[in-house]
Short mmCIF file of C-alpha atoms in Angstrom, two decimals:
data_model
loop_
_atom_site.label_atom_id
_atom_site.label_comp_id
_atom_site.label_asym_id
_atom_site.label_seq_id
_atom_site.Cartn_x
_atom_site.Cartn_y
_atom_site.Cartn_z
CA MET P 1 -6.53 0.50 -33.44
CA GLU P 2 -5.11 -3.22 -33.65
CA PHE P 3 -2.16 -4.85 -32.38
CA ARG P 4 -0.76 -8.29 -31.69
CA ILE P 5 1.19 -9.44 -28.64
CA GLU P 6 2.08 -12.63 -26.68
CA ARG P 7 -0.34 -13.31 -23.98
CA SER P 8 2.42 -13.55 -21.34
CA ALA P 9 3.79 -10.28 -22.22
CA LEU P 10 0.43 -8.56 -22.21
CA ALA P 11 -0.52 -10.07 -18.89
CA GLU P 12 2.80 -9.02 -17.25
CA ALA P 13 2.45 -5.46 -18.47
CA VAL P 14 -1.18 -5.07 -17.46
CA ALA P 15 -0.51 -6.60 -13.98
CA TRP P 16 2.45 -4.17 -13.54
CA ALA P 17 0.44 -1.09 -14.62
CA ALA P 18 -2.66 -2.16 -12.54
CA ARG P 19 -0.61 -1.65 -9.32
CA SER P 20 -1.51 2.04 -9.58
CA LEU P 21 -5.15 1.43 -9.74
CA PRO P 22 -7.20 2.45 -6.66
CA ALA P 23 -9.25 -0.21 -4.78
CA ARG P 24 -12.27 1.85 -5.06
CA SER P 25 -12.87 5.19 -6.79
CA PRO P 26 -15.85 7.45 -7.15
CA VAL P 27 -14.47 8.44 -10.62
CA PRO P 28 -14.98 5.61 -13.09
CA VAL P 29 -12.17 6.48 -15.37
CA LEU P 30 -9.53 6.36 -12.63
CA GLY P 31 -10.23 2.60 -12.53
CA GLY P 32 -9.16 2.37 -16.24
CA LEU P 33 -5.90 1.64 -17.91
CA MET P 34 -4.91 3.45 -21.00
CA LEU P 35 -3.62 1.36 -23.90
CA ASP P 36 -1.58 3.32 -26.47
CA ALA P 37 -0.38 1.33 -29.48
CA ALA P 38 2.25 2.77 -31.89
CA GLU P 39 4.84 1.41 -34.31
CA GLY P 40 6.46 -1.51 -32.55
CA ARG P 41 5.26 -0.88 -29.12
CA LEU P 42 2.33 -0.91 -26.66
CA ARG P 43 2.32 1.55 -23.76
CA ILE P 44 -0.08 0.89 -20.81
CA SER P 45 -0.75 3.59 -18.18
CA GLY P 46 -2.64 3.94 -14.95
CA PHE P 47 -3.29 6.99 -12.79
CA ASP P 48 -5.28 7.85 -9.77
CA TYR P 49 -3.88 11.44 -8.96
CA GLU P 50 -1.86 9.87 -6.09
CA ALA P 51 0.38 7.44 -8.15
CA SER P 52 0.92 6.77 -11.80
CA ALA P 53 2.49 3.83 -13.61
CA THR P 54 3.62 3.51 -17.30
CA ILE P 55 5.12 0.42 -18.96
CA GLU P 56 6.07 -0.07 -22.64
CA VAL P 57 6.48 -3.52 -24.28
CA PRO P 58 7.10 -4.59 -27.81
CA ALA P 59 4.01 -5.31 -29.89
CA ASP P 60 3.16 -5.79 -33.55
CA THR P 61 1.09 -2.72 -34.26
CA LEU P 62 -1.21 -3.03 -37.19
CA THR P 63 -3.13 0.16 -36.63
CA ALA P 64 -2.02 2.84 -34.14
CA GLY P 65 -4.48 4.12 -31.56
CA ARG P 66 -5.39 4.19 -27.94
CA VAL P 67 -8.28 3.00 -25.74
CA LEU P 68 -9.26 3.27 -22.06
CA VAL P 69 -10.68 0.06 -20.46
CA LEU P 70 -11.47 -1.05 -17.03
CA GLY P 71 -8.08 -2.26 -15.59
CA ARG P 72 -9.08 -4.99 -13.22
CA ARG P 73 -11.34 -6.57 -15.80
CA LEU P 74 -8.61 -6.41 -18.40
CA LEU P 75 -6.26 -8.13 -15.92
CA ASP P 76 -8.67 -10.97 -15.11
CA ILE P 77 -9.05 -11.52 -18.92
CA CYS P 78 -5.29 -11.56 -19.40
CA ARG P 79 -5.04 -14.24 -16.79
CA VAL P 80 -7.40 -16.69 -18.40
CA LEU P 81 -6.50 -16.10 -22.02
CA PRO P 82 -4.82 -19.11 -23.72
CA ASP P 83 -1.05 -18.83 -23.82
CA THR P 84 -0.66 -17.78 -27.38
CA MET P 85 -0.54 -14.69 -29.60
CA VAL P 86 -3.32 -12.40 -28.83
CA VAL P 87 -4.93 -10.11 -31.37
CA CYS P 88 -6.35 -6.79 -29.80
CA ALA P 89 -8.59 -4.35 -31.71
CA LEU P 90 -10.81 -1.48 -31.08
CA GLN P 91 -14.14 -2.05 -32.90
CA GLY P 92 -16.49 0.77 -32.53
CA ALA P 93 -17.01 1.23 -28.78
CA ARG P 94 -15.76 -2.32 -27.98
CA PHE P 95 -12.19 -3.40 -27.33
CA THR P 96 -11.71 -7.03 -28.16
CA LEU P 97 -9.00 -9.60 -27.36
CA GLU P 98 -8.83 -12.82 -29.35
CA GLY P 99 -6.36 -15.87 -29.20
CA GLY P 100 -6.49 -19.57 -29.18
CA GLY P 101 -10.03 -19.54 -30.33
CA THR P 102 -11.21 -17.52 -27.27
CA ARG P 103 -12.66 -14.00 -27.77
CA PHE P 104 -13.45 -11.40 -25.21
CA GLY P 105 -15.14 -8.01 -25.64
CA LEU P 106 -14.72 -4.94 -23.31
CA SER P 107 -16.75 -1.81 -23.14
CA THR P 108 -14.51 1.31 -23.22
CA LEU P 109 -14.29 4.43 -21.10
CA PRO P 110 -14.15 8.03 -22.48
CA THR P 111 -10.51 8.81 -23.12
CA GLN P 112 -11.21 12.51 -23.15
CA GLU P 113 -12.13 12.30 -19.45
CA TYR P 114 -8.87 10.70 -18.51
CA PRO P 115 -6.52 12.93 -16.57
CA ALA P 116 -3.10 13.77 -18.18
CA LEU P 117 -0.27 11.87 -16.47
CA PRO P 118 2.26 13.88 -14.45
CA GLU P 119 5.48 14.83 -16.16
CA LEU P 120 8.41 12.93 -14.87
CA PRO P 121 10.98 15.00 -13.04
CA PRO P 122 14.59 14.78 -14.04
CA VAL P 123 16.69 11.76 -12.56
CA ARG P 124 18.37 12.84 -9.42
CA GLY P 125 20.38 9.66 -9.03
CA ASN P 126 20.36 5.84 -9.28
CA VAL P 127 20.16 2.94 -6.84
CA ASP P 128 20.38 -0.75 -7.16
CA ALA P 129 16.82 -2.09 -7.67
CA ALA P 130 17.28 -5.33 -5.69
CA GLU P 131 18.93 -3.63 -2.69
CA PHE P 132 16.40 -0.89 -2.69
CA ALA P 133 13.39 -3.43 -2.69
CA ALA P 134 15.15 -5.19 0.19
CA ALA P 135 15.61 -1.96 2.13
CA VAL P 136 11.94 -0.97 1.72
CA ALA P 137 10.84 -4.56 2.84
CA GLN P 138 13.07 -4.26 5.97
CA VAL P 139 11.46 -0.98 7.13
CA VAL P 140 7.86 -1.25 6.04
CA ILE P 141 7.19 -3.43 9.04
CA ALA P 142 7.41 -0.24 11.18
CA VAL P 143 4.96 1.87 8.93
CA GLY P 144 1.93 3.09 10.97
CA ARG P 145 -1.58 2.04 10.12
CA ASP P 146 -3.44 5.02 11.54
CA ASP P 147 -4.72 7.11 8.70
CA SER P 148 -5.42 9.96 10.95
CA LEU P 149 -1.71 10.47 11.00
CA PRO P 150 -0.84 10.29 7.31
CA VAL P 151 2.85 10.99 7.64
CA LEU P 152 3.32 7.86 9.86
CA THR P 153 1.82 5.69 7.10
CA GLY P 154 4.73 6.70 4.92
CA ILE P 155 8.38 5.78 4.36
CA GLN P 156 10.90 8.50 4.56
CA LEU P 157 13.74 8.71 2.08
CA LEU P 158 16.81 10.80 2.74
CA LEU P 159 19.19 11.30 -0.15
CA ASP P 160 22.41 12.71 1.11
CA GLY P 161 25.70 12.64 -0.58
CA GLU P 162 26.35 9.00 -1.77
CA SER P 163 23.92 7.30 0.76
CA MET P 164 20.15 6.75 0.87
CA THR P 165 18.43 6.27 4.15
CA VAL P 166 15.00 4.53 4.31
CA ALA P 167 13.05 4.93 7.47
CA ALA P 168 9.68 4.24 9.01
CA THR P 169 7.95 4.46 12.44
CA ASP P 170 4.48 4.01 13.96
CA ARG P 171 5.60 5.64 17.34
CA TYR P 172 6.30 2.21 19.08
CA ARG P 173 9.13 1.17 16.77
CA TYR P 174 11.49 2.80 14.35
CA ALA P 175 13.33 0.97 11.46
CA VAL P 176 16.14 2.45 9.53
CA ARG P 177 18.26 1.13 6.71
CA THR P 178 21.12 3.08 4.88
CA MET P 179 22.44 2.04 1.59
CA PRO P 180 24.57 3.34 -1.33
CA TRP P 181 23.25 5.92 -3.77
CA LYS P 182 24.71 7.26 -6.97
CA PRO P 183 23.81 11.00 -7.42
CA GLU P 184 23.70 12.43 -10.94
CA VAL P 185 25.48 15.46 -9.79
CA ALA P 186 28.12 15.15 -7.09
CA GLY P 187 27.75 17.40 -4.17
CA SER P 188 23.99 17.75 -4.56
CA GLU P 189 22.05 19.20 -1.71
CA ALA P 190 20.53 16.63 0.70
CA VAL P 191 16.75 16.11 0.27
CA GLN P 192 14.35 14.43 2.64
CA VAL P 193 10.82 13.28 1.69
CA VAL P 194 8.10 11.01 2.83
CA VAL P 195 6.08 8.88 0.28
CA PRO P 196 3.11 6.39 0.95
CA GLY P 197 4.61 3.25 2.59
CA ARG P 198 2.24 0.66 1.03
CA ARG P 199 2.69 1.90 -2.51
CA LEU P 200 6.49 2.36 -2.34
CA THR P 201 6.62 -1.35 -1.24
CA GLU P 202 4.76 -2.35 -4.38
CA ILE P 203 6.75 -0.21 -6.60
CA SER P 204 10.01 -1.35 -5.12
CA ARG P 205 8.94 -5.05 -5.50
CA SER P 206 7.89 -4.65 -9.07
CA LEU P 207 11.15 -3.05 -10.12
CA ALA P 208 13.41 -5.33 -8.06
CA LYS P 209 14.88 -7.06 -11.19
CA SER P 210 15.54 -3.80 -13.01
CA GLY P 211 19.23 -3.44 -12.32
CA LEU P 212 19.64 0.18 -11.63
CA ILE P 213 16.59 2.47 -11.28
CA GLY P 214 16.59 6.16 -11.51
CA ILE P 215 14.83 8.43 -8.98
CA GLY P 216 13.51 11.81 -9.72
CA LEU P 217 12.05 14.38 -7.45
CA THR P 218 10.11 17.62 -8.17
CA GLY P 219 8.45 20.19 -5.78
CA SER P 220 8.10 19.48 -2.04
CA ALA P 221 6.10 17.59 0.44
CA GLY P 222 2.41 18.59 0.37
CA SER P 223 2.83 20.90 -2.62
CA ASP P 224 0.72 20.43 -5.77
CA GLY P 225 3.73 19.43 -7.69
CA GLY P 226 5.40 17.20 -5.05
CA LEU P 227 6.24 14.10 -6.86
CA MET P 228 8.87 11.18 -6.66
CA ALA P 229 9.34 9.30 -9.78
CA PHE P 230 11.15 5.86 -10.24
CA GLU P 231 12.39 4.65 -13.66
CA GLY P 232 13.34 1.12 -14.62
CA THR P 233 13.76 -0.62 -18.00
CA GLY P 234 10.55 0.37 -19.95
CA MET P 235 8.84 1.19 -16.60
CA ARG P 236 8.03 4.52 -15.13
CA THR P 237 5.96 5.37 -12.02
CA THR P 238 5.32 8.18 -9.71
CA LEU P 239 4.18 8.87 -6.21
CA ARG P 240 2.82 12.03 -4.68
CA LEU P 241 4.69 13.12 -1.60
CA LEU P 242 3.11 13.10 1.88
CA GLU P 243 3.22 16.25 4.00
CA GLY P 244 5.45 16.36 7.01
CA ARG P 245 8.56 14.62 8.25
CA LEU P 246 9.02 11.71 10.55
CA PRO P 247 10.60 12.32 14.09
CA ARG P 248 14.30 12.44 14.19
CA TYR P 249 15.89 9.04 14.94
CA ASP P 250 19.43 10.03 15.63
CA LYS P 251 18.61 10.97 19.34
CA LEU P 252 16.15 8.19 19.80
CA PHE P 253 18.90 5.71 18.63
CA ALA P 254 21.48 7.26 20.93
CA LEU P 255 21.22 5.20 24.14
CA ASP P 256 23.19 6.18 27.32
CA SER P 257 25.34 3.40 28.72
CA PRO P 258 23.14 0.43 27.47
CA ALA P 259 23.68 -3.18 28.34
CA VAL P 260 24.60 -5.18 25.12
CA ALA P 261 23.45 -8.67 24.42
CA VAL P 262 24.15 -10.78 21.45
CA THR P 263 22.64 -14.00 20.33
CA GLN P 264 21.89 -16.01 17.13
CA ARG P 265 19.15 -14.41 15.18
CA GLU P 266 17.32 -17.43 13.64
CA ALA P 267 17.51 -19.38 16.90
CA LEU P 268 15.99 -16.47 18.72
CA ALA P 269 13.29 -15.91 16.16
CA ASP P 270 12.39 -19.64 16.29
CA ALA P 271 12.16 -19.47 20.10
CA VAL P 272 9.92 -16.32 20.02
CA ARG P 273 7.64 -18.06 17.56
CA ARG P 274 7.53 -21.20 19.71
CA VAL P 275 7.09 -19.55 23.08
CA ALA P 276 4.61 -17.02 21.99
CA VAL P 277 2.06 -19.82 21.32
CA VAL P 278 0.86 -19.63 24.73
CA ALA P 279 0.79 -15.75 25.00
CA ALA P 280 -2.64 -14.15 25.34
CA PRO P 281 -3.51 -11.38 22.85
CA ASN P 282 -1.43 -8.24 23.56
CA SER P 283 0.57 -9.93 26.25
CA PRO P 284 4.35 -9.64 26.14
CA ILE P 285 7.10 -12.25 25.82
CA ARG P 286 9.84 -11.82 28.46
CA LEU P 287 13.64 -12.13 27.78
CA ASP P 288 15.99 -12.59 30.75
CA PHE P 289 19.47 -12.08 29.73
CA SER P 290 22.21 -13.36 32.11
CA ALA P 291 25.93 -12.70 32.40
CA GLN P 292 26.24 -16.49 32.65
CA GLY P 293 25.79 -16.66 28.85
CA THR P 294 22.17 -17.41 28.49
CA VAL P 295 18.78 -15.80 27.55
CA LEU P 296 15.52 -17.26 28.82
CA LEU P 297 12.37 -16.59 26.97
CA GLN P 298 9.17 -16.94 28.84
CA ALA P 299 5.42 -16.37 28.03
CA GLY P 300 1.98 -17.25 29.43
CA TYR P 301 0.21 -17.07 32.79
CA GLU P 302 -0.59 -19.48 35.59
CA ASP P 303 -0.69 -23.04 34.13
CA ASP P 304 -0.41 -22.01 30.56
CA ILE P 305 3.18 -21.26 30.24
CA ALA P 306 6.20 -21.74 27.91
CA SER P 307 9.99 -21.17 28.14
CA GLN P 308 13.14 -21.80 26.14
CA GLU P 309 16.75 -21.03 26.99
CA LEU P 310 19.38 -19.99 24.41
CA ALA P 311 22.98 -19.12 24.38
CA ALA P 312 23.64 -15.39 24.66
CA THR P 313 26.34 -12.92 25.74
CA LEU P 314 25.71 -9.97 27.91
CA ALA P 315 27.96 -6.99 28.73
CA GLY P 316 27.44 -4.02 30.85
CA SER P 317 25.03 -5.73 33.23
CA ASP P 318 24.94 -8.68 35.61
CA ASP P 319 21.50 -9.62 34.65
CA LEU P 320 18.79 -7.83 32.70
CA ALA P 321 15.10 -8.61 31.93
CA VAL P 322 12.98 -6.97 29.11
CA ALA P 323 9.68 -7.82 27.55
CA PHE P 324 8.33 -7.14 24.06
CA ASN P 325 5.24 -7.50 22.00
CA PRO P 326 6.02 -10.86 20.53
CA ALA P 327 4.71 -9.99 16.97
CA ASN P 328 6.78 -6.76 16.79
CA LEU P 329 9.89 -8.52 18.17
CA LEU P 330 9.58 -11.36 15.50
CA GLU P 331 9.01 -8.88 12.62
CA ALA P 332 12.07 -6.96 13.68
CA LEU P 333 14.25 -10.13 13.94
CA ASN P 334 13.06 -11.44 10.65
CA SER P 335 13.85 -8.09 8.96
CA PHE P 336 17.64 -8.79 9.44
CA ASN P 337 19.90 -11.01 7.22
CA ALA P 338 22.89 -11.18 9.64
CA SER P 339 23.42 -14.44 11.54
CA ARG P 340 23.41 -12.78 14.92
CA VAL P 341 21.53 -9.89 16.32
CA ARG P 342 22.81 -7.21 18.94
CA PHE P 343 20.51 -5.73 21.50
CA GLU P 344 21.36 -2.43 23.22
CA LEU P 345 19.14 -2.34 26.32
CA LEU P 346 18.21 0.17 28.92
CA GLY P 347 15.57 -1.90 30.85
CA PRO P 348 11.88 -2.42 31.11
CA GLY P 349 9.65 0.12 29.44
CA GLN P 350 12.54 1.79 27.70
CA ARG P 351 13.93 1.84 24.29
CA ALA P 352 15.81 -1.18 22.88
CA LEU P 353 18.00 -0.83 19.79
CA ILE P 354 18.45 -4.09 17.57
CA SER P 355 21.06 -4.36 14.87
CA GLY P 356 22.75 -6.98 12.91
CA GLU P 357 26.03 -8.53 14.21
CA PRO P 358 27.64 -10.10 11.24
CA GLY P 359 29.23 -13.53 11.61
CA GLU P 360 31.98 -15.24 9.77
CA ASP P 361 29.59 -16.76 7.31
CA ASP P 362 27.82 -13.29 6.40
CA ALA P 363 28.81 -12.12 3.06
CA THR P 364 27.98 -8.46 3.49
CA TYR P 365 27.18 -6.04 6.33
CA GLU P 366 23.89 -4.12 6.14
CA ASP P 367 23.54 -0.75 7.86
CA HIS P 368 20.05 -1.61 9.31
CA ARG P 369 18.76 -0.76 12.77
CA HIS P 370 15.39 -1.35 14.41
CA LEU P 371 14.18 0.44 17.59
CA LEU P 372 11.55 -1.26 19.70
CA MET P 373 9.87 0.01 22.92
CA SER P 374 9.99 -2.58 25.58
CA VAL P 375 7.06 -3.36 27.91
CA ARG P 376 7.15 -1.68 31.32
CA GLN P 377 5.19 -4.40 33.23
CA LEU P 378 7.11 -7.61 33.09
CA SER P 379 4.88 -10.79 33.05
#
C-alpha cells in the first residue's frame, strides 16, 4: 500500500472520520481508522457500533491496499505534518507518513478484527445541510444529560410529508424546530425516530457545507438494524437509533388563554446576562411584565441585587411576573434568529412558550418554539 496526498486534504478527511471514534473503548480496534487506498481515491472509515463515518478524497495511489491505525494518533500526526505533499506507505507492520523532510511511523492494528461497517439504507429524502445544522443547534440545548434516561439524551426527528421536525427535551424545557424536507417518494408514511443528540450535532456541523444531504432509515428504534444514515458529497455516516420516543409536545405547547408579551430579543438576552451576574447558583431571574409597556428584570438577594428595565408589550393581563433559571432562559433566547421574541405566559411555576416574532428587518421566518418551566417561587 502506498499513496500520495496533500497534507491539508488528509488532515481534513482524518478529522472528519475521527468524529465517530469513541472517547474510550475496551476494544482497541474500535479506536482505529481504516484507510483503504484504491485507484485515484482514499477512503477513511471509523466505526464503534453506535456510529460510523466514511469519507472519500482524491489521492494518487501507487499501490492499492488498506491499513488500520489508531485514529487519534493519526489525527495528531496530520496536524503537525508540514503543509506539503505527504507520501503514505505500509512497510511490513508499520504505516509511515513522510513529507517536507518529516517522517512518522505508526504501528498497525489487525484489520481482520475490525467489524464490518453497516450497510447504508436507501435514501428516504433530502434536506438543506446548512438549515439542518442550524435546526439541530437550536434544539440541542434542551437535550437531557441524564444517562439513566437515554431517550432524553436524544434528538427526535419526525419526517412527515414535506416537513421535518427536530425536537429535544430534558423535562424542564422543550425545543422544537420545523423545516422543509424533500421526500424521495411523495406521500410516504410519516416516520419518527430518536438519535443520540451529541453525535447528531457533530454530524450536522460536519455536513453543514454539503448543500443537500440525503437521509436514509432502516429498522426501528431499539432494533438490531435500527439505523439512520446521512450522506453528503463524498461523506457517509450512520447513527444507531435510541429506543423510545419523547413526550408529545403538541399538548404541552397548547396554553389556555395565556398572556402574551413581546420584546427585543438581543436587548433581553443582554439584560439577562447582565442582571444574572449577582444571581446565586440555582437562583432565578425575575421578569415583571407591565401593561405600561415595560419589563423589569431583577436578580439577587438583600444588598447584592441588579435590575434593568426594557420596553415590552403585554396583552391579556394588566401585570404579570414570572421567573426563570437564567442560564436556561439565555440559551433559549440565543437559539432564535428573530429580532423579537414572543412569550406566552400562564404565571409563576407554569409553562411558558417562547417563539420568534419577526421584525421588518428579518429576512425569513423560522418555525422554532421553546417551552420553559417558570419558577414557582418568585425571588
